[in-house]
Coordinates of C-alpha atoms in Angstrom, one line a residue:
Chain E
M1 CA 30.0 5.4 16.5
R2 CA 29.0 7.3 13.4
R3 CA 27.3 4.2 12.0
F4 CA 25.4 3.9 15.2
V5 CA 24.1 7.5 15.1
E6 CA 23.2 7.1 11.4
H7 CA 21.3 3.9 11.9
A8 CA 20.3 4.0 15.6
E9 CA 16.6 3.4 15.0
E10 CA 17.1 0.7 12.3
G11 CA 18.0 -2.1 14.8
F12 CA 15.1 -1.1 17.0
L13 CA 12.7 -1.1 14.0
V14 CA 13.8 -4.6 13.0
F15 CA 13.5 -5.7 16.6
L16 CA 9.9 -4.4 16.8
M17 CA 9.0 -6.0 13.5
A18 CA 10.4 -9.3 14.7
V19 CA 8.7 -9.2 18.1
M20 CA 5.3 -8.3 16.4
T21 CA 5.6 -11.2 14.0
V22 CA 6.6 -13.7 16.7
V23 CA 3.9 -12.6 19.1
A24 CA 1.3 -12.7 16.4
F25 CA 2.4 -16.1 15.2
V26 CA 2.3 -17.6 18.7
N27 CA -1.1 -16.1 19.0
V28 CA -2.4 -17.9 15.9
V29 CA -0.9 -21.2 17.2
T30 CA -2.4 -20.8 20.7
R31 CA -5.8 -19.8 19.4
Y32 CA -5.9 -22.8 17.1
F33 CA -4.7 -25.4 19.6
I34 CA -5.8 -24.1 23.0
R35 CA -8.9 -22.5 21.4
F36 CA -8.5 -19.2 23.1
A37 CA -6.5 -16.2 22.1
L38 CA -4.1 -14.5 24.6
A39 CA -6.0 -11.2 24.7
F40 CA -3.1 -9.2 26.1
T41 CA -0.9 -10.1 23.1
E42 CA -3.3 -8.0 20.9
E43 CA -2.6 -5.0 23.1
I44 CA 1.1 -5.4 22.8
V45 CA 1.2 -6.0 19.1
V46 CA -1.1 -3.0 18.3
S47 CA 1.1 -0.7 20.5
L48 CA 4.3 -1.9 18.9
F49 CA 2.7 -1.3 15.6
V50 CA 2.2 2.4 16.4
W51 CA 5.9 2.7 17.5
L52 CA 7.0 0.8 14.4
T53 CA 5.1 3.1 12.1
L54 CA 6.7 6.2 13.7
L55 CA 10.2 4.7 13.6
G56 CA 9.8 3.6 10.0
T57 CA 8.5 7.1 9.2
A58 CA 11.8 8.6 10.5
I59 CA 13.9 6.2 8.3
A60 CA 11.7 7.0 5.3
F61 CA 12.3 10.7 5.8
R62 CA 16.0 10.1 5.8
Q63 CA 15.8 8.0 2.6
G64 CA 13.3 10.4 1.0
A65 CA 11.0 7.5 0.6
H66 CA 7.7 9.3 1.4
L67 CA 5.6 9.6 -1.7
G68 CA 5.1 13.1 -3.2
F69 CA 4.2 14.9 -6.3
S70 CA 7.7 15.9 -7.7
F71 CA 6.7 16.4 -11.3
I72 CA 6.5 20.2 -11.4
V73 CA 9.3 20.9 -8.9
E74 CA 11.8 18.7 -10.8
R75 CA 11.3 20.9 -13.9
A76 CA 11.8 24.1 -11.9
P77 CA 15.2 26.0 -11.7
K78 CA 17.6 24.8 -9.0
A79 CA 16.9 27.7 -6.7
M80 CA 13.2 26.9 -6.7
Q81 CA 14.0 23.2 -6.0
R82 CA 16.0 24.2 -3.0
V83 CA 13.2 26.4 -1.8
S84 CA 10.8 23.5 -2.2
I85 CA 13.0 21.1 -0.2
W86 CA 13.3 23.5 2.7
F87 CA 9.7 24.5 2.6
A88 CA 8.6 20.9 2.7
A89 CA 11.1 20.2 5.5
A90 CA 9.8 23.2 7.6
L91 CA 6.2 22.0 7.2
S92 CA 7.1 18.4 8.1
V93 CA 8.9 19.6 11.2
T94 CA 5.9 21.7 12.1
L95 CA 3.5 18.8 11.7
F96 CA 5.5 16.4 13.8
G97 CA 6.4 19.2 16.2
F98 CA 2.7 19.5 16.9
L99 CA 2.3 15.8 17.2
I100 CA 5.0 15.8 19.9
Y101 CA 3.4 18.7 21.7
F102 CA 0.0 17.1 21.8
G103 CA 1.6 13.7 22.6
I104 CA 3.1 15.3 25.7
G105 CA -0.3 16.8 26.6
Q106 CA -1.9 13.4 26.2
I107 CA 0.7 11.8 28.5
K108 CA 0.1 14.5 31.1
S109 CA -3.7 13.9 31.1
E110 CA -3.2 10.1 31.2
R111 CA -0.9 10.4 34.2
M112 CA -3.3 12.8 35.9
L113 CA -6.3 10.5 35.3
G114 CA -4.3 7.4 36.0
T115 CA -5.5 5.8 32.7
T116 CA -4.4 2.2 32.4
S117 CA -4.4 0.0 29.4
E118 CA -7.3 -2.3 28.6
S119 CA -6.0 -5.8 29.0
L120 CA -2.6 -5.5 30.8
A121 CA -3.7 -2.7 33.1
I122 CA -0.3 -0.9 32.9
P123 CA -0.2 2.9 32.7
Q124 CA -1.4 4.0 29.2
W125 CA 1.2 6.7 29.1
W126 CA 4.0 4.1 28.7
Y127 CA 2.6 3.4 25.2
T128 CA 1.9 7.1 24.5
A129 CA 5.5 8.0 25.4
G130 CA 6.5 6.6 22.1
I131 CA 5.0 9.5 20.3
P132 CA 7.1 12.4 21.6
V133 CA 10.3 10.3 21.9
I134 CA 10.2 8.9 18.4
G135 CA 8.7 12.2 17.2
L136 CA 12.0 13.9 18.0
L137 CA 13.9 11.3 16.0
I138 CA 11.5 12.0 13.1
I139 CA 12.4 15.7 13.2
A140 CA 16.1 14.9 13.2
R141 CA 15.7 12.7 10.2
I142 CA 13.5 15.2 8.3
I143 CA 16.4 17.8 8.6
E144 CA 19.0 15.1 7.7
G145 CA 16.9 14.1 4.6
A146 CA 16.5 17.8 3.6
I147 CA 20.3 18.3 3.8
V148 CA 21.0 15.3 1.7
A149 CA 18.4 16.3 -0.9
D150 CA 19.7 19.9 -0.9
R151 CA 23.3 18.7 -1.6
K152 CA 22.0 16.6 -4.5
V153 CA 20.4 19.6 -6.1
R154 CA 23.5 21.8 -5.7
V155 CA 26.0 19.5 -7.4
Chain L
M1 CA -14.9 31.6 1.2
D2 CA -16.3 28.1 1.8
A3 CA -14.2 26.3 4.4
G4 CA -14.1 23.2 2.3
V5 CA -12.5 25.0 -0.6
F6 CA -9.8 26.1 1.8
L7 CA -9.3 22.5 3.2
F8 CA -9.0 20.9 -0.2
G9 CA -7.3 23.9 -1.7
L10 CA -4.5 24.0 0.9
F11 CA -4.0 20.2 0.5
F12 CA -3.7 20.5 -3.3
L13 CA -1.4 23.5 -3.2
L14 CA 1.0 21.8 -0.8
L15 CA 0.9 18.7 -2.9
L16 CA 1.9 20.7 -6.1
V17 CA 5.1 22.1 -4.5
N18 CA 6.3 18.6 -3.6
V19 CA 5.4 18.5 0.1
P20 CA 5.3 14.8 1.0
I21 CA 1.6 13.6 0.8
V22 CA 1.5 12.7 4.5
V23 CA 2.5 16.3 5.4
A24 CA 0.3 17.9 2.7
I25 CA -2.7 16.1 4.1
G26 CA -1.8 16.5 7.8
I27 CA -1.1 20.3 7.8
P28 CA -4.6 21.4 6.5
S29 CA -6.2 19.0 9.0
L30 CA -4.4 20.6 11.9
V31 CA -5.1 24.1 10.7
F32 CA -8.8 23.2 10.7
L33 CA -8.9 21.4 14.0
W34 CA -7.4 24.5 15.5
Q35 CA -9.4 27.1 13.6
F36 CA -12.8 25.6 14.3
N37 CA -12.1 24.2 17.8
L38 CA -12.7 20.6 16.8
G39 CA -10.5 19.3 19.6
I40 CA -6.9 19.7 18.4
Q41 CA -5.7 18.5 21.9
V42 CA -6.7 14.9 21.1
T43 CA -4.6 14.9 17.9
A44 CA -2.0 12.5 19.4
A45 CA -4.7 10.1 20.6
N46 CA -6.4 10.3 17.2
I47 CA -3.2 9.4 15.3
Y48 CA -2.6 6.6 17.8
A49 CA -6.1 5.2 17.3
N50 CA -5.9 5.6 13.5
I51 CA -2.9 3.3 13.3
G52 CA -3.7 1.0 16.3
K53 CA -6.6 -0.9 14.7
F54 CA -6.4 -4.7 14.9
P55 CA -7.5 -5.4 11.2
L56 CA -4.8 -3.0 10.0
L57 CA -2.2 -5.4 11.4
A58 CA -2.7 -7.6 8.3
I59 CA -0.8 -4.8 6.4
P60 CA 2.7 -5.3 7.9
F61 CA 2.4 -9.0 7.7
F62 CA 1.2 -9.2 4.1
I63 CA 3.9 -6.7 3.1
L64 CA 6.5 -8.8 5.0
A65 CA 5.2 -12.0 3.5
G66 CA 5.6 -10.6 0.0
F67 CA 9.2 -9.4 0.7
V68 CA 10.1 -12.8 2.3
M69 CA 8.7 -14.9 -0.5
D70 CA 10.5 -12.8 -3.1
R71 CA 13.8 -13.0 -1.2
V72 CA 13.7 -16.7 -0.7
G73 CA 13.1 -17.2 -4.4
L74 CA 9.5 -18.5 -4.5
S75 CA 8.8 -16.2 -7.4
R76 CA 11.5 -17.7 -9.6
G77 CA 10.0 -21.2 -9.4
L78 CA 6.7 -19.9 -10.5
V79 CA 8.2 -18.0 -13.5
N80 CA 10.2 -21.0 -14.6
L81 CA 7.1 -23.2 -14.7
L82 CA 5.1 -20.5 -16.6
S83 CA 7.9 -20.1 -19.1
L84 CA 7.7 -23.7 -20.1
V85 CA 3.9 -23.7 -20.3
I86 CA 3.0 -20.5 -22.0
G87 CA 6.4 -19.2 -23.1
P88 CA 6.3 -20.8 -26.6
I89 CA 3.3 -18.7 -27.8
R90 CA 4.2 -15.6 -29.8
G91 CA 4.9 -12.8 -27.3
G92 CA 5.2 -15.7 -24.8
L93 CA 7.6 -14.0 -22.3
G94 CA 5.1 -11.1 -22.1
L95 CA 2.4 -13.5 -21.2
V96 CA 4.6 -15.1 -18.7
A97 CA 5.2 -11.7 -17.0
V98 CA 1.4 -11.1 -16.8
A99 CA 0.7 -14.6 -15.4
G100 CA 3.6 -14.4 -13.1
C101 CA 2.3 -11.1 -11.6
V102 CA -1.2 -12.6 -11.2
L103 CA 0.2 -15.7 -9.5
F104 CA 2.6 -13.7 -7.2
G105 CA -0.4 -11.4 -6.5
A106 CA -1.9 -14.3 -4.6
I107 CA 1.1 -14.3 -2.3
S108 CA 1.9 -10.6 -1.9
G109 CA -0.4 -7.8 -0.9
T110 CA 0.9 -4.7 -2.8
G111 CA 1.6 -3.8 -6.4
P112 CA 5.2 -2.4 -6.0
A113 CA 6.3 -5.6 -4.2
D114 CA 4.9 -7.6 -7.2
T115 CA 6.6 -5.3 -9.7
A116 CA 9.9 -5.9 -7.9
A117 CA 9.5 -9.7 -7.5
I118 CA 8.5 -10.4 -11.1
G119 CA 10.3 -7.4 -12.7
T120 CA 13.7 -8.4 -11.5
I121 CA 13.3 -11.7 -13.2
M122 CA 11.2 -11.0 -16.3
I123 CA 12.4 -7.6 -17.4
P124 CA 16.0 -8.8 -18.1
A125 CA 14.7 -12.0 -19.5
M126 CA 12.5 -10.1 -22.0
V127 CA 15.2 -7.7 -23.0
K128 CA 17.6 -10.6 -23.6
R129 CA 15.0 -12.0 -26.1
G130 CA 14.8 -8.8 -28.0
Y131 CA 11.8 -7.2 -26.4
H132 CA 12.0 -3.4 -26.0
V133 CA 13.1 -2.5 -22.5
G134 CA 10.4 0.2 -22.2
F135 CA 7.8 -2.4 -23.2
A136 CA 9.1 -4.9 -20.7
A137 CA 9.1 -2.4 -17.8
A138 CA 5.7 -1.0 -18.6
L139 CA 4.2 -4.4 -19.0
V140 CA 5.4 -5.7 -15.6
A141 CA 4.2 -2.5 -13.9
A142 CA 0.8 -2.8 -15.5
A143 CA 0.5 -6.5 -14.8
A144 CA 1.4 -5.9 -11.1
T145 CA -1.8 -3.8 -10.8
T146 CA -3.6 -7.1 -10.7
D147 CA -1.9 -7.7 -7.3
V148 CA -4.1 -5.0 -5.7
L149 CA -7.2 -7.0 -6.7
I150 CA -6.0 -10.6 -6.3
P151 CA -6.2 -11.4 -2.6
P152 CA -4.5 -10.9 -0.2
S153 CA -4.6 -7.1 -0.8
V154 CA -3.5 -4.3 1.5
A155 CA -5.9 -1.9 -0.3
F156 CA -8.9 -4.0 0.5
V157 CA -7.9 -4.1 4.2
V158 CA -7.8 -0.3 4.3
Y159 CA -11.1 -0.1 2.4
G160 CA -12.7 -2.6 4.8
V161 CA -11.5 -0.7 7.8
I162 CA -13.0 2.6 6.6
T163 CA -16.3 1.3 5.3
E164 CA -16.7 -1.6 7.7
A165 CA -17.3 -3.9 4.6
S166 CA -16.3 -7.5 5.2
I167 CA -12.6 -8.0 4.3
P168 CA -12.9 -11.7 3.4
R169 CA -15.8 -10.9 1.2
L170 CA -13.8 -8.1 -0.5
F171 CA -10.9 -10.5 -1.0
A172 CA -13.2 -13.0 -2.7
A173 CA -14.8 -10.3 -4.8
G174 CA -11.4 -9.1 -6.2
V175 CA -10.5 -12.5 -7.8
I176 CA -12.5 -12.3 -11.0
P177 CA -11.8 -8.6 -11.7
G178 CA -8.1 -9.2 -11.0
L179 CA -8.1 -12.0 -13.6
L180 CA -10.1 -9.9 -16.0
M181 CA -7.4 -7.2 -15.8
G182 CA -4.8 -9.8 -16.6
V183 CA -6.7 -11.0 -19.6
A184 CA -7.2 -7.4 -20.8
L185 CA -3.4 -7.0 -20.8
V186 CA -2.9 -10.1 -22.9
I187 CA -4.6 -8.4 -25.9
P188 CA -2.0 -5.5 -26.3
V189 CA 0.8 -7.9 -25.6
L190 CA -0.2 -10.3 -28.4
W191 CA -0.8 -7.4 -30.8
M192 CA 2.5 -5.7 -30.1
A193 CA 4.4 -9.0 -30.2
R194 CA 2.9 -9.7 -33.6
T195 CA 3.6 -6.3 -35.2
R196 CA 7.2 -6.2 -33.8
G197 CA 8.0 -9.9 -34.3
W198 CA 8.8 -10.8 -30.7
G199 CA 8.8 -14.5 -30.8
G200 CA 8.2 -17.4 -28.4
E201 CA 10.4 -19.7 -26.4
P202 CA 11.2 -23.3 -27.4
W203 CA 8.6 -25.8 -26.2
G204 CA 9.4 -27.6 -23.0
T205 CA 9.1 -31.4 -22.9
W206 CA 6.6 -33.0 -20.6
G207 CA 9.5 -34.1 -18.4
E208 CA 10.8 -30.5 -18.1
I209 CA 7.3 -29.2 -17.3
G210 CA 6.8 -31.9 -14.7
R211 CA 10.1 -31.1 -13.0
A212 CA 9.5 -27.3 -13.1
A213 CA 6.0 -27.9 -11.5
W214 CA 7.6 -30.0 -8.8
E215 CA 10.2 -27.3 -8.1
A216 CA 7.5 -24.7 -8.0
K217 CA 5.3 -26.6 -5.6
W218 CA 6.2 -24.4 -2.6
G219 CA 5.3 -21.3 -4.5
L220 CA 2.1 -22.9 -5.8
M221 CA 1.1 -24.1 -2.4
A222 CA 1.5 -20.6 -0.8
P223 CA -1.7 -19.1 -2.1
V224 CA -3.5 -22.4 -1.2
V225 CA -2.4 -22.0 2.4
I226 CA -3.2 -18.3 2.6
L227 CA -6.5 -18.3 0.8
G228 CA -7.6 -21.8 1.8
G229 CA -7.0 -20.8 5.4
I230 CA -9.1 -17.7 5.2
Y231 CA -12.0 -19.3 3.3
G232 CA -11.8 -22.6 5.2
G233 CA -12.6 -20.5 8.2
I234 CA -9.3 -21.4 9.8
F235 CA -7.7 -17.9 9.9
T236 CA -8.7 -14.3 9.9
P237 CA -7.0 -12.3 7.2
T238 CA -4.5 -11.0 9.8
E239 CA -3.7 -14.5 11.0
A240 CA -3.4 -15.7 7.4
A241 CA -0.8 -12.9 6.8
V242 CA 1.2 -14.1 9.8
V243 CA 1.0 -17.7 8.6
A244 CA 2.2 -16.6 5.2
V245 CA 5.3 -15.0 6.7
A246 CA 6.0 -18.2 8.7
Y247 CA 5.6 -20.2 5.5
G248 CA 8.1 -18.1 3.6
L249 CA 10.6 -18.1 6.4
F250 CA 10.3 -21.9 6.8
Y251 CA 10.9 -22.4 3.1
G252 CA 13.9 -20.0 3.1
A253 CA 15.5 -21.5 6.2
V254 CA 14.8 -25.2 5.8
I255 CA 14.1 -26.0 2.1
A256 CA 16.0 -23.4 0.0
K257 CA 18.6 -22.7 2.8
N258 CA 19.1 -19.2 1.4
L259 CA 17.9 -17.4 4.5
N260 CA 20.5 -16.3 7.0
L261 CA 20.4 -13.7 9.8
G262 CA 21.7 -10.9 7.5
V263 CA 19.0 -11.5 4.9
L264 CA 16.4 -11.8 7.6
Y265 CA 17.5 -8.4 9.1
E266 CA 17.2 -6.7 5.7
V267 CA 13.8 -8.2 4.9
L268 CA 12.4 -7.2 8.2
R269 CA 13.8 -3.7 7.8
D270 CA 12.6 -3.1 4.3
A271 CA 9.1 -4.5 5.1
A272 CA 8.9 -2.3 8.2
V273 CA 9.8 0.9 6.3
A274 CA 7.4 0.0 3.5
T275 CA 4.7 -0.6 6.1
S276 CA 5.4 2.8 7.8
V277 CA 5.2 4.7 4.6
V278 CA 1.6 3.3 4.2
M279 CA 0.6 3.6 7.8
I280 CA 1.7 7.2 8.5
V281 CA -0.5 8.2 5.5
V282 CA -3.3 6.1 7.1
A283 CA -2.8 8.1 10.3
F284 CA -2.9 11.6 8.9
A285 CA -5.3 10.9 6.0
G286 CA -7.7 9.5 8.7
L287 CA -7.4 12.9 10.5
F288 CA -8.2 14.8 7.2
S289 CA -11.1 12.5 6.6
W290 CA -12.5 13.0 10.1
T291 CA -12.0 16.8 10.0
G292 CA -13.7 17.1 6.6
S293 CA -16.6 15.0 7.7
T294 CA -17.1 16.8 11.0
M295 CA -17.2 20.1 9.3
G296 CA -19.7 18.9 6.7
V297 CA -17.3 19.6 3.9
M298 CA -17.7 16.1 2.5
D299 CA -21.5 16.3 2.7
R300 CA -21.4 19.4 0.6
V301 CA -19.2 17.8 -2.1
T302 CA -21.6 14.9 -2.2
K303 CA -24.6 17.2 -2.6
S304 CA -23.0 19.2 -5.4
L305 CA -22.2 15.9 -7.2
L306 CA -25.9 14.9 -6.9
G307 CA -26.8 18.4 -8.1
L308 CA -25.1 17.7 -11.4
T309 CA -27.2 14.6 -12.2
Q310 CA -29.3 12.0 -10.4
N311 CA -28.6 9.3 -12.9
P312 CA -26.5 6.6 -11.1
L313 CA -24.8 5.4 -14.2
I314 CA -23.6 8.8 -15.1
I315 CA -22.5 9.4 -11.5
L316 CA -20.5 6.2 -11.6
L317 CA -18.8 7.5 -14.7
L318 CA -18.1 10.8 -13.0
L319 CA -16.7 9.1 -9.9
N320 CA -14.4 7.0 -12.1
V321 CA -13.1 10.0 -14.0
M322 CA -12.5 11.8 -10.7
L323 CA -10.6 8.8 -9.3
I324 CA -8.4 8.4 -12.5
I325 CA -7.4 12.0 -12.1
A326 CA -6.8 11.6 -8.4
G327 CA -4.8 8.5 -9.1
M328 CA -2.3 10.5 -11.1
L329 CA -1.6 12.8 -8.2
L330 CA -2.1 10.6 -5.1
D331 CA -1.5 7.2 -3.7
A332 CA -4.4 4.8 -3.2
I333 CA -4.5 5.0 0.6
S334 CA -5.0 8.8 0.8
I335 CA -7.6 8.6 -2.0
Y336 CA -9.6 6.1 0.1
Y337 CA -9.6 8.5 3.1
V338 CA -10.2 11.6 1.1
F339 CA -12.9 10.3 -1.2
L340 CA -14.8 7.6 0.8
P341 CA -16.5 10.1 3.1
I342 CA -17.9 11.7 -0.1
F343 CA -18.8 8.4 -1.7
M344 CA -20.4 6.6 1.3
P345 CA -23.6 8.7 1.3
L346 CA -23.9 8.0 -2.4
M347 CA -23.6 4.3 -1.8
K348 CA -26.5 4.6 0.7
Q349 CA -28.6 6.8 -1.6
F350 CA -28.4 4.5 -4.6
S351 CA -28.2 1.3 -2.5
W352 CA -24.9 0.3 -4.0
D353 CA -23.3 -2.8 -2.6
P354 CA -20.2 -1.6 -0.6
V355 CA -18.2 -4.7 -1.7
W356 CA -18.8 -4.2 -5.4
F357 CA -18.2 -0.4 -5.0
G358 CA -14.9 -1.2 -3.2
V359 CA -13.8 -3.5 -6.0
M360 CA -14.6 -0.9 -8.6
M361 CA -12.8 1.8 -6.7
T362 CA -9.8 -0.5 -6.1
V363 CA -9.5 -1.4 -9.8
N364 CA -9.4 2.3 -10.5
L365 CA -6.8 3.0 -7.8
A366 CA -4.8 0.0 -9.1
I367 CA -4.7 1.7 -12.5
G368 CA -3.5 4.8 -10.6
T369 CA -0.3 3.0 -9.7
I370 CA 0.7 3.2 -13.4
T371 CA -0.6 6.7 -14.3
P372 CA 2.2 9.2 -14.0
P373 CA 3.5 11.4 -12.4
V374 CA 2.7 9.7 -9.1
A375 CA 2.8 6.0 -10.1
V376 CA 4.5 3.7 -7.7
N377 CA 4.6 0.6 -10.0
L378 CA 6.1 2.6 -12.9
Y379 CA 8.7 4.1 -10.5
V380 CA 9.8 0.6 -9.3
A381 CA 9.8 -0.8 -12.9
S382 CA 11.8 2.2 -14.1
N383 CA 14.4 1.6 -11.3
I384 CA 14.7 -2.1 -12.1
S385 CA 15.0 -1.6 -15.8
K386 CA 17.2 1.5 -15.5
T387 CA 14.9 3.2 -18.0
P388 CA 13.7 6.8 -17.5
M389 CA 10.2 7.3 -16.2
A390 CA 9.2 9.2 -19.3
E391 CA 10.2 6.3 -21.5
V392 CA 8.3 3.7 -19.4
S393 CA 5.3 6.1 -19.3
R394 CA 5.1 6.2 -23.1
W395 CA 5.0 2.4 -23.3
V396 CA 2.4 2.0 -20.6
L397 CA -0.4 3.7 -22.6
P398 CA -1.8 0.7 -24.5
F399 CA -1.9 -1.2 -21.1
F400 CA -3.6 1.7 -19.5
F401 CA -6.4 1.6 -22.1
A402 CA -6.7 -2.1 -21.7
L403 CA -7.1 -1.8 -18.0
V404 CA -9.7 1.0 -18.4
V405 CA -11.8 -1.4 -20.5
A406 CA -11.6 -3.9 -17.6
L407 CA -12.6 -1.1 -15.2
L408 CA -15.7 -0.2 -17.2
L409 CA -16.7 -3.9 -17.2
V410 CA -16.3 -4.1 -13.4
T411 CA -18.2 -0.8 -13.0
Y412 CA -21.3 -1.7 -15.1
I413 CA -21.4 -5.5 -14.4
P414 CA -21.5 -5.9 -10.6
A415 CA -21.9 -9.7 -11.0
L416 CA -18.2 -9.8 -12.0
S417 CA -17.4 -8.9 -8.4
L418 CA -20.3 -10.3 -6.4
W419 CA -20.7 -13.7 -8.1
L420 CA -17.7 -15.4 -6.5
P421 CA -18.3 -14.3 -2.9
D422 CA -21.9 -15.3 -3.2
A423 CA -21.1 -18.6 -4.7
L424 CA -18.6 -19.3 -2.0
G425 CA -21.1 -18.1 0.6
V426 CA -18.6 -15.6 2.1
R427 CA -20.1 -13.0 4.3

């Protein structure tokens, strides 16, 4: 159970990457042999790509894999390092908090206007829903990543 | 106070206190969208659109292709062959590392992937032969900068999407500058090997060379399939990337038989996370770029640059110095988004070819991956060699100067970039 909570998004991320690759590959083959591309596959792959980016962002926050300029802070006293960790985490939560908020606004307006996707004509908000849902996960992983980094500084 | 000073100032300040680049670039954008009523409500749609562009799909597939080809051992065959052919020269293993990075660059799309693929083989091999570990790590990191220029290249995809320059043309234009960077690195390698007495390997017999070439055939064929496909007009870059993934998977599953589900899972996961780290920066840096342009901040920076001098040659020098400094603090992707809105009016004013300009800028940003403190290639090399960053950074200096010479040549001789795409007739 604990393993599942720790790595919940990882399996889904791998699944998305695999589906994207397979769909894109099938698309190359069909375009080459049947001489036309399956237009709807482009819509699916692009949408999965957005979800994949957000999921991977969550994992990268947990791993502390997002690039930053650590040169000065690494040389600062420990107390300052901890301040920097939590300051960065607070700002990160703010940024993705706003993304969730505007994502929900986007969904509301898409539902109100009945916007449908270009080639499959399914409700656009199905795709947009990925933003607030995965956004919450990102926030959880930001906090988790900060706790891990904070622990490392203290010992 | 000028709004632009505030936009850039806040970004810089957040960067200095170690806020992740994606957040340091996103927060000022949001503040400005809100403060100046630029339509903050559409932020989510904006982020969605910045990521969901079809040409950008080449990025995850080229990253995945690099990870797969490394994991199934295609890089090892290439290195074995190179060791027999150029290893016997004095400083031979150093040259093998350079050539290996260039060759693997024609398979993979990013510098850190190349550093990892060649570094895990060549750094221990060099250390075993008495090379200094700092030298070995710094050399591989520096040689992997060629990967950014040698097609396929994730950096060119991003540049092409921002400037609407042709991506196949950019790919072709990067070949000669990439090789030139490799050649530039050979000089310090030979000189240091001579002064420190790092020797060569024993000569391989013709039989051994033939066997190694035969064993490396799958690795040697990969760039032919990828680049031949693009220039033969068979694939778009995105399609070529997908085919490269399939090629690597086929090799691993059927030929080398070292690909099981566990390995596949890990490769997909690692490539997806590496992709996300790039793409989330694309998303928010795109927002920053758009905000700055809409507010006219970028225009004002352009004008003040032109206020300093109207001489294009001096402006080019200024741009390169700016980019070298930016490369120490930022990753290549954010630099494209922050600086291109400033540079694009200059390109128009001086009628600079966007493809040549892209190659010049990309050589510069490739060098940025080995200039500390923010230097992804050095970081990977330091991890592989278990040598502190400070140590690797010291050893990288001669390679940095060699690459700057290559940069100046690419800057002032546009034919180095444009001859090949013109000769091939790539548009």
